[in-house]
Tab-separated table of C-alpha atoms and ligand atoms in Angstrom:
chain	number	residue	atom	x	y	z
A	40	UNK	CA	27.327	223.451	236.440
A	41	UNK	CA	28.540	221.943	232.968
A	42	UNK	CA	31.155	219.037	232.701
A	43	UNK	CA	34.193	219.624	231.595
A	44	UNK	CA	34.401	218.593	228.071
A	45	UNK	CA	38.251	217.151	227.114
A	46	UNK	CA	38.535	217.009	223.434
A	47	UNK	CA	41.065	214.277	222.188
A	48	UNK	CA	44.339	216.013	220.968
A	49	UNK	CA	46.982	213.682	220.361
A	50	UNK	CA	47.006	209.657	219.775
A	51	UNK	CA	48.499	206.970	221.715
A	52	UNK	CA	51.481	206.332	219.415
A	53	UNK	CA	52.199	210.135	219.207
A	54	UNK	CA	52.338	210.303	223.158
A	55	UNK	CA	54.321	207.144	223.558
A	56	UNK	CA	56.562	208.458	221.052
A	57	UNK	CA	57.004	211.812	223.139
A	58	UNK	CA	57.952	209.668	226.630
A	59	UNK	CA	60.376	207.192	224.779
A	60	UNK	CA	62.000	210.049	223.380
A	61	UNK	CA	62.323	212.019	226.532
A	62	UNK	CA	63.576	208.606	228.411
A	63	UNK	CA	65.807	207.440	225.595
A	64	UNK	CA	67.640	211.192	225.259
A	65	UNK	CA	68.026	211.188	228.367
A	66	UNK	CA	69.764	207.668	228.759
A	67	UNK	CA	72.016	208.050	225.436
A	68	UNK	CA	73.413	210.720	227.270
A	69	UNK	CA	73.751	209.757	231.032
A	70	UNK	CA	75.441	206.734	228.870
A	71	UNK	CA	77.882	208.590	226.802
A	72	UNK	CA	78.902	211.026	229.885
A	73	UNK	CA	79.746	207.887	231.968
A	74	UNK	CA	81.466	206.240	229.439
A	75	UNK	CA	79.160	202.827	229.260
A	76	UNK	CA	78.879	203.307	225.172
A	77	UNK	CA	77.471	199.612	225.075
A	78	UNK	CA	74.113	201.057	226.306
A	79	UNK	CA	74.616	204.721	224.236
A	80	UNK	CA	74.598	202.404	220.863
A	81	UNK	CA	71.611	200.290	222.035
A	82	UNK	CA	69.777	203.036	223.773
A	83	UNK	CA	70.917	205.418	220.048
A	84	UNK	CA	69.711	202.443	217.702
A	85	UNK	CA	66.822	202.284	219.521
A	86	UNK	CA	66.350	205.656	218.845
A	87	UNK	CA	66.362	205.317	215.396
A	88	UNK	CA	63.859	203.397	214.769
A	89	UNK	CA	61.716	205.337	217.275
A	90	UNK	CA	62.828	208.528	215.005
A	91	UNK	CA	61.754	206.470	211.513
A	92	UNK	CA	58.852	205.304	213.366
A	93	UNK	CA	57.648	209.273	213.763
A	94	UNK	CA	58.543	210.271	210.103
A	95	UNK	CA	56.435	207.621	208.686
A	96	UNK	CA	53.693	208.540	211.343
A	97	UNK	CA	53.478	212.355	210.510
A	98	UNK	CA	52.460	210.958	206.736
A	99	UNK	CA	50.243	208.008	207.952
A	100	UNK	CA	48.967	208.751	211.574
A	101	UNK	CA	46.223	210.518	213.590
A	102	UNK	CA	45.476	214.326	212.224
A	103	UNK	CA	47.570	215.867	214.836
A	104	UNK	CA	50.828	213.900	214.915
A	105	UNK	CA	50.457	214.118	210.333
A	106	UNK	CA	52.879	216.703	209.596
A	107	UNK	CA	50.663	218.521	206.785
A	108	UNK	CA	48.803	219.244	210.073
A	109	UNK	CA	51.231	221.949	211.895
A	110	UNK	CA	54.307	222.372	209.162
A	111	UNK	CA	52.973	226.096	208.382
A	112	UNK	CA	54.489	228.732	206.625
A	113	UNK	CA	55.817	232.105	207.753
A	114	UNK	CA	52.326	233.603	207.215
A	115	UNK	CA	50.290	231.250	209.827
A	116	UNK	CA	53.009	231.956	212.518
A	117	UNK	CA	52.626	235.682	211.922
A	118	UNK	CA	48.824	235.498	212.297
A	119	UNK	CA	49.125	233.039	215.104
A	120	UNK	CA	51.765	235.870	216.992
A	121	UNK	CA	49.274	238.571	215.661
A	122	UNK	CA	46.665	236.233	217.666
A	123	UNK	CA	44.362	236.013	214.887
A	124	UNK	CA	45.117	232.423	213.936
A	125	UNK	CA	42.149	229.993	215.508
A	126	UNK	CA	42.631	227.731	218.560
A	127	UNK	CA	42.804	224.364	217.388
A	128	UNK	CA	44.171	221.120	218.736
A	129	UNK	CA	47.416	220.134	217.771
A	130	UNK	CA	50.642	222.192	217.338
A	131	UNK	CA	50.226	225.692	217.525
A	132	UNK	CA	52.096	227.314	213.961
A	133	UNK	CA	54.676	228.260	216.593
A	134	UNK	CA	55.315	225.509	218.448
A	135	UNK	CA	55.722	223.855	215.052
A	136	UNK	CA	58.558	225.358	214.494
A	137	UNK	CA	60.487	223.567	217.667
A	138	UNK	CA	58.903	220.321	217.280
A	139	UNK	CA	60.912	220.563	213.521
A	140	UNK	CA	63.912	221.662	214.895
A	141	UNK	CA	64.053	218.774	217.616
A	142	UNK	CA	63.121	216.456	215.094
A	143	UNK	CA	65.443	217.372	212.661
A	144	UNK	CA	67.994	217.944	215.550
A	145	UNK	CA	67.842	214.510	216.995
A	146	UNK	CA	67.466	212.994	213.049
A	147	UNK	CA	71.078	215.030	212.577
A	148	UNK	CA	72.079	213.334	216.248
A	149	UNK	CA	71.233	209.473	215.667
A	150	UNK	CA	72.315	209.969	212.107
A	151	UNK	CA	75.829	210.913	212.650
A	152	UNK	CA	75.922	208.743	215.451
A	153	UNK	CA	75.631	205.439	213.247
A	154	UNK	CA	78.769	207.101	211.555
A	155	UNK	CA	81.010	208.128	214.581
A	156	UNK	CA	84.208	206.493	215.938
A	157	UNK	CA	86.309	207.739	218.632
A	158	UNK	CA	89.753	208.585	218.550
A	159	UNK	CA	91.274	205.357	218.270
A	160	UNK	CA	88.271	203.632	216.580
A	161	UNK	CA	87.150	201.410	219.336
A	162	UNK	CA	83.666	202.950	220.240
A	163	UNK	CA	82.283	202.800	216.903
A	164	UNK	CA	78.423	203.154	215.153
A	165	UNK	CA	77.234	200.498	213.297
A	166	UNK	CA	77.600	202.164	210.061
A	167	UNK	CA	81.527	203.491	210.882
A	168	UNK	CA	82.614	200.981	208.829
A	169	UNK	CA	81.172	201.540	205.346
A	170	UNK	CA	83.206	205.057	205.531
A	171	UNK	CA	86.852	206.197	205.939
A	172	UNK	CA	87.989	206.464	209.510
A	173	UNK	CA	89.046	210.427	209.381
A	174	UNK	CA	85.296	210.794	207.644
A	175	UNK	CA	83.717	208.802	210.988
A	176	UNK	CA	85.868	210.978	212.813
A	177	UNK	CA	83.956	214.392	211.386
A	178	UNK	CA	80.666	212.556	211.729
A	179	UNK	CA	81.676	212.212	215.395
A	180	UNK	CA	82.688	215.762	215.763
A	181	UNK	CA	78.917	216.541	214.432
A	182	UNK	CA	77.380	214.155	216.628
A	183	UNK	CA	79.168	216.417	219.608
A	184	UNK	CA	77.961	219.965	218.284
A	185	UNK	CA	74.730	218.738	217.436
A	186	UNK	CA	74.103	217.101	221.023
A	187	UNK	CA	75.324	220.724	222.708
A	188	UNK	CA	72.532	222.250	220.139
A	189	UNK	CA	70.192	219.787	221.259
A	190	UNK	CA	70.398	220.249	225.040
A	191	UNK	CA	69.882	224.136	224.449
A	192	UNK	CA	66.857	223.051	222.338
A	193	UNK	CA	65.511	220.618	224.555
A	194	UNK	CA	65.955	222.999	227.600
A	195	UNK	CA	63.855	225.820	225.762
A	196	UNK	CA	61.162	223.638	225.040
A	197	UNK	CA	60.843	223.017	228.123
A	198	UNK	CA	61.017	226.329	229.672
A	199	UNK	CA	58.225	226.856	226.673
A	200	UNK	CA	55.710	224.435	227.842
A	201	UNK	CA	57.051	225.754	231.311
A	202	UNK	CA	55.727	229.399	230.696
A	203	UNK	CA	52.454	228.026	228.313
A	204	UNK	CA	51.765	226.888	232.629
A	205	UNK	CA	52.434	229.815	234.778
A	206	UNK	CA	51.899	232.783	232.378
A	207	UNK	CA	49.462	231.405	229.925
A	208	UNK	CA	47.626	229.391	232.325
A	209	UNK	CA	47.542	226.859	229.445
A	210	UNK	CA	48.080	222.999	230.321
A	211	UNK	CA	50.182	221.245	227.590
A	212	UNK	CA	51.593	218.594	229.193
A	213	UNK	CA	48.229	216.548	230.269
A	214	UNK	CA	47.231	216.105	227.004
A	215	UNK	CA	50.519	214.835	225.929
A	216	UNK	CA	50.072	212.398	229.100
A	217	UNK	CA	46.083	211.525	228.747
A	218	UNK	CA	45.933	212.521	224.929
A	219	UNK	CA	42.789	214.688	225.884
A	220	UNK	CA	42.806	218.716	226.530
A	221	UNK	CA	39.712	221.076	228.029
A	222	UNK	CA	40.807	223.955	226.366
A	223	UNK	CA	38.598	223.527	222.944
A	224	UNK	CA	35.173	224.322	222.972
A	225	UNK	CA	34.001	222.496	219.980
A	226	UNK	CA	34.754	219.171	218.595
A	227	UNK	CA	35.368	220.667	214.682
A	228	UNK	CA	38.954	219.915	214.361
A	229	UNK	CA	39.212	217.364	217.189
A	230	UNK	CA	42.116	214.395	216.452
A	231	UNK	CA	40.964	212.050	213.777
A	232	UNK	CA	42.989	208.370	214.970
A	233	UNK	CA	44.340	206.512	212.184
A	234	UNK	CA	43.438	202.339	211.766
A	235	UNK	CA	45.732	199.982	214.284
A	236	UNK	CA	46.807	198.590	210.894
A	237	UNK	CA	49.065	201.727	210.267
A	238	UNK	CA	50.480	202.301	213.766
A	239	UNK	CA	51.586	198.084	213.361
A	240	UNK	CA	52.901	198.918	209.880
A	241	UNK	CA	54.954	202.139	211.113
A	242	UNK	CA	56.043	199.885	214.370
A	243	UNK	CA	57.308	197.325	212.433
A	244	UNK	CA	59.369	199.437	209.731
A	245	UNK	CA	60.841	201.409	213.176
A	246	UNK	CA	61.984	197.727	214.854
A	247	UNK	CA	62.962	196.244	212.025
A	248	UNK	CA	65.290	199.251	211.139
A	249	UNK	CA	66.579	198.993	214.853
A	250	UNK	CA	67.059	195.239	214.764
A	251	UNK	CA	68.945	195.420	211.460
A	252	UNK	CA	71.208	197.982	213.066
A	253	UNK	CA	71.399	195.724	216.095
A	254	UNK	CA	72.844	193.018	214.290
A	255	UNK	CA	74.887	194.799	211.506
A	256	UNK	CA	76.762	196.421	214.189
A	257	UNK	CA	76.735	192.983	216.531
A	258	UNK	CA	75.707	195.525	219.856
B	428	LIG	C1	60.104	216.559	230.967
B	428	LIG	C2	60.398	217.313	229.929
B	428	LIG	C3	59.444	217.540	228.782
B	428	LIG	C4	58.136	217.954	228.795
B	428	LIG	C5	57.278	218.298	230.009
B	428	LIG	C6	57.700	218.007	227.421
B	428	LIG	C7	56.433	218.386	227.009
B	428	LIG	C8	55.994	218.421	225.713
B	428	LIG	C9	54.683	218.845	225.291
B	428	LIG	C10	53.593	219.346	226.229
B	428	LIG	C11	54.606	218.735	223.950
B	428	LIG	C12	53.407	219.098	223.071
B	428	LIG	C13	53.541	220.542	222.711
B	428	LIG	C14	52.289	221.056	222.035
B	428	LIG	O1	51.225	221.045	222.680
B	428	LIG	O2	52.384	221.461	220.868
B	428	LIG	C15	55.885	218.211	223.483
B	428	LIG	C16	56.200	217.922	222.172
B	428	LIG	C17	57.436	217.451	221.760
B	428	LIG	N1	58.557	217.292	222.554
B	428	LIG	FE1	58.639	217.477	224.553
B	428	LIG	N2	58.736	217.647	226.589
B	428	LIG	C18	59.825	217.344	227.384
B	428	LIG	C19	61.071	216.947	226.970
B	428	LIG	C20	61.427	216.746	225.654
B	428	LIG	C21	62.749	216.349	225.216
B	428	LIG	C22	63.959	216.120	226.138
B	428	LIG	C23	62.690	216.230	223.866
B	428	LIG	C24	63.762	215.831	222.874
B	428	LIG	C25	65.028	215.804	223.109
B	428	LIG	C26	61.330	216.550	223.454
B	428	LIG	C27	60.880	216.524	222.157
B	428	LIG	C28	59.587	216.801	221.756
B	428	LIG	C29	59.102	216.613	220.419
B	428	LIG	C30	59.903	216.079	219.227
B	428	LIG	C31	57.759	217.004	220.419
B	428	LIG	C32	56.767	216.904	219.271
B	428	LIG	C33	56.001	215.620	219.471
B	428	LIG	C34	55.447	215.069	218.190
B	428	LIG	O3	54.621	215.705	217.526
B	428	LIG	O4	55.880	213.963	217.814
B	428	LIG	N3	60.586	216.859	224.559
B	428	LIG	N4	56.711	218.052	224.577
B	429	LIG	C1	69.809	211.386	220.884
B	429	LIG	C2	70.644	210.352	220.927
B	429	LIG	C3	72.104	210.519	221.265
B	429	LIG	C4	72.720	211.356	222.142
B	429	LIG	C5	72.069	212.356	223.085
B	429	LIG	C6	74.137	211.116	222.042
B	429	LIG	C7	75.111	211.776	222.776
B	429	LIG	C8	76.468	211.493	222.721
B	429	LIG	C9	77.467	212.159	223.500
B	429	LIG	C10	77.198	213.274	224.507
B	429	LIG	C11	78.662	211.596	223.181
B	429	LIG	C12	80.033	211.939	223.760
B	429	LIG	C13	80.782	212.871	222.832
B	429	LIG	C14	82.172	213.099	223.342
B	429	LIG	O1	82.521	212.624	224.430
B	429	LIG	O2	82.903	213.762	222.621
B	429	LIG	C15	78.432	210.575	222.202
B	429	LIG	C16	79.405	209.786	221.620
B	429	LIG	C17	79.156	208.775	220.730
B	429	LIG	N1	77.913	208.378	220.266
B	429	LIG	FE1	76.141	209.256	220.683
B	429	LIG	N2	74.353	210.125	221.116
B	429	LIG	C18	73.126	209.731	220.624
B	429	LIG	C19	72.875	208.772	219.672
B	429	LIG	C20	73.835	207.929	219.145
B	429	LIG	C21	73.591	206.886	218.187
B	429	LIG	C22	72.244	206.558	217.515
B	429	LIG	C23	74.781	206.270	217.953
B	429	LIG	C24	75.059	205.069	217.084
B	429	LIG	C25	74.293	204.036	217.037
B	429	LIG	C26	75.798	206.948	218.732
B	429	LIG	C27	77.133	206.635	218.731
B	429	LIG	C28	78.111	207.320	219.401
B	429	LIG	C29	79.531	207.024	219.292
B	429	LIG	C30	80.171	205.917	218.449
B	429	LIG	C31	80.195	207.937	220.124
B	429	LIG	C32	81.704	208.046	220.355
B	429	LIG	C33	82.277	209.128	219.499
B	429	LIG	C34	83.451	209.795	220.163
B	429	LIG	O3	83.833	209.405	221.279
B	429	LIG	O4	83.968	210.765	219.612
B	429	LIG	N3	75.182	207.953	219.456
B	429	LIG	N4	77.078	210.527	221.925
């Protein structure tokens, strides 16, 4: 009997960032719905720099999370539907496409969120008040239809990686946990990790964004 071989697939900063997200959606919007907008901003801010912390890592980080890796264009998602397109770690051309959305998505959510103020300008972003009120007001009104948009995104993803289990019979969620998958057979295009030096650089221009924010808007 062989051992299983697990091929790495995705780096530690590229998993954390995946959990943080998940736990720091969810929390901005248990936060917002019960009206404790304290812990939306810090829990939002904190977002952020989570959210610059990814850009900067799908230009400097491990092969998998870089985003020259899976942005594709329309032809490599019409091979990969076609099934001719070869099994290799990472996002799937496919797939792609939804990890852009939610990025872009939850860019368009924390974005608009520095920006918002509520009706009578007490719950306020950070940034609401380098712009006119009625403008905060329409970044607010964003910040609404984009989170609706981002639930229905968030919820299909899931019901994605949901039917990759129980009609592909394809695991994706333990290598976003353990960062290794079985389901390569040779090592050619395993992840290639980029130097601690990077992942400190990228940390630090993520907090420091967040901190700034902190302060500026005196959380
Ligand atoms: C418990 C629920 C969730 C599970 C099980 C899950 C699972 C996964 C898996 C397996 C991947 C990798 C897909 C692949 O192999 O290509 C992934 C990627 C991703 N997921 Fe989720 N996810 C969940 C919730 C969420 C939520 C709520 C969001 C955002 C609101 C989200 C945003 C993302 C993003 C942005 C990526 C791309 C990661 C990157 O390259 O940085 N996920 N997710
Ligand atoms: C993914 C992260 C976020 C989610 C899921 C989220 C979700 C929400 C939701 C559901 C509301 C309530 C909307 C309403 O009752 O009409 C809200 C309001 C608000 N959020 Fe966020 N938000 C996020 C990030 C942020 C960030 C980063 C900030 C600023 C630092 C922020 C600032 C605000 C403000 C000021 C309001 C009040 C606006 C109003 O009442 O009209 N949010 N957010």
């Amino acid at each position: 009997m062989t051992a299983e071989r697990r091929v790495p697939v995705w780096d530690i900063p590229t998993r954390l960032f995946h959990w943080l997200v998940v736990v720091l959606f969810l929390f901005s919007w248990g936060a917002a719905k019960y009206h404790h907008m304290d812990l939306h901003l810090i829990s939002g801010i904190t977002l952020v720099g989570l959210l610059a912390f990814r850009l900067i890592w799908g230009f400097i980080g491990g092969s998998t999370a870089r985003f020259a890796h899976f942005v594709r264009g329309p032809g490599a998602v019409l091979g990969y539907l076609r099934g001719k397109a070869p099994h290799r770690p990472g996002h799937n051309p496919l797939g792609a496409l939804s990890v852009i959305a939610l990025l872009g998505l939850l860019l368009v959510q924390t974005g608009t969120g520095l920006f918002a103020s509520d009706t009578d300008g007490l719950e306020s972003g950070p940034l609401a008040s380098l712009i006119e009120f009625d403008t905060s007001r329409v970044a607010a009104k964003i910040h609404g239809v984009s989170f609706n948009l981002l639930l229905w995104l968030a919820g299909f993803h899931v019901v994605a990686v949901l039917f990759y289990l129980v009609v592909r019979r394809r695991d994706l969620v333990t290598p976003m946990i353990t960062g290794s998958d079985s389901a390569y057979t040779d090592r050619e295009d395993e992840l290639v990790r980029a130097p601690v030096w990077r992942f400190v650089l990228a940390a630090a221009v993520g907090a420091g964004i967040s901190w700034w924010l902190y302060r500026h808007g005196a959380v």
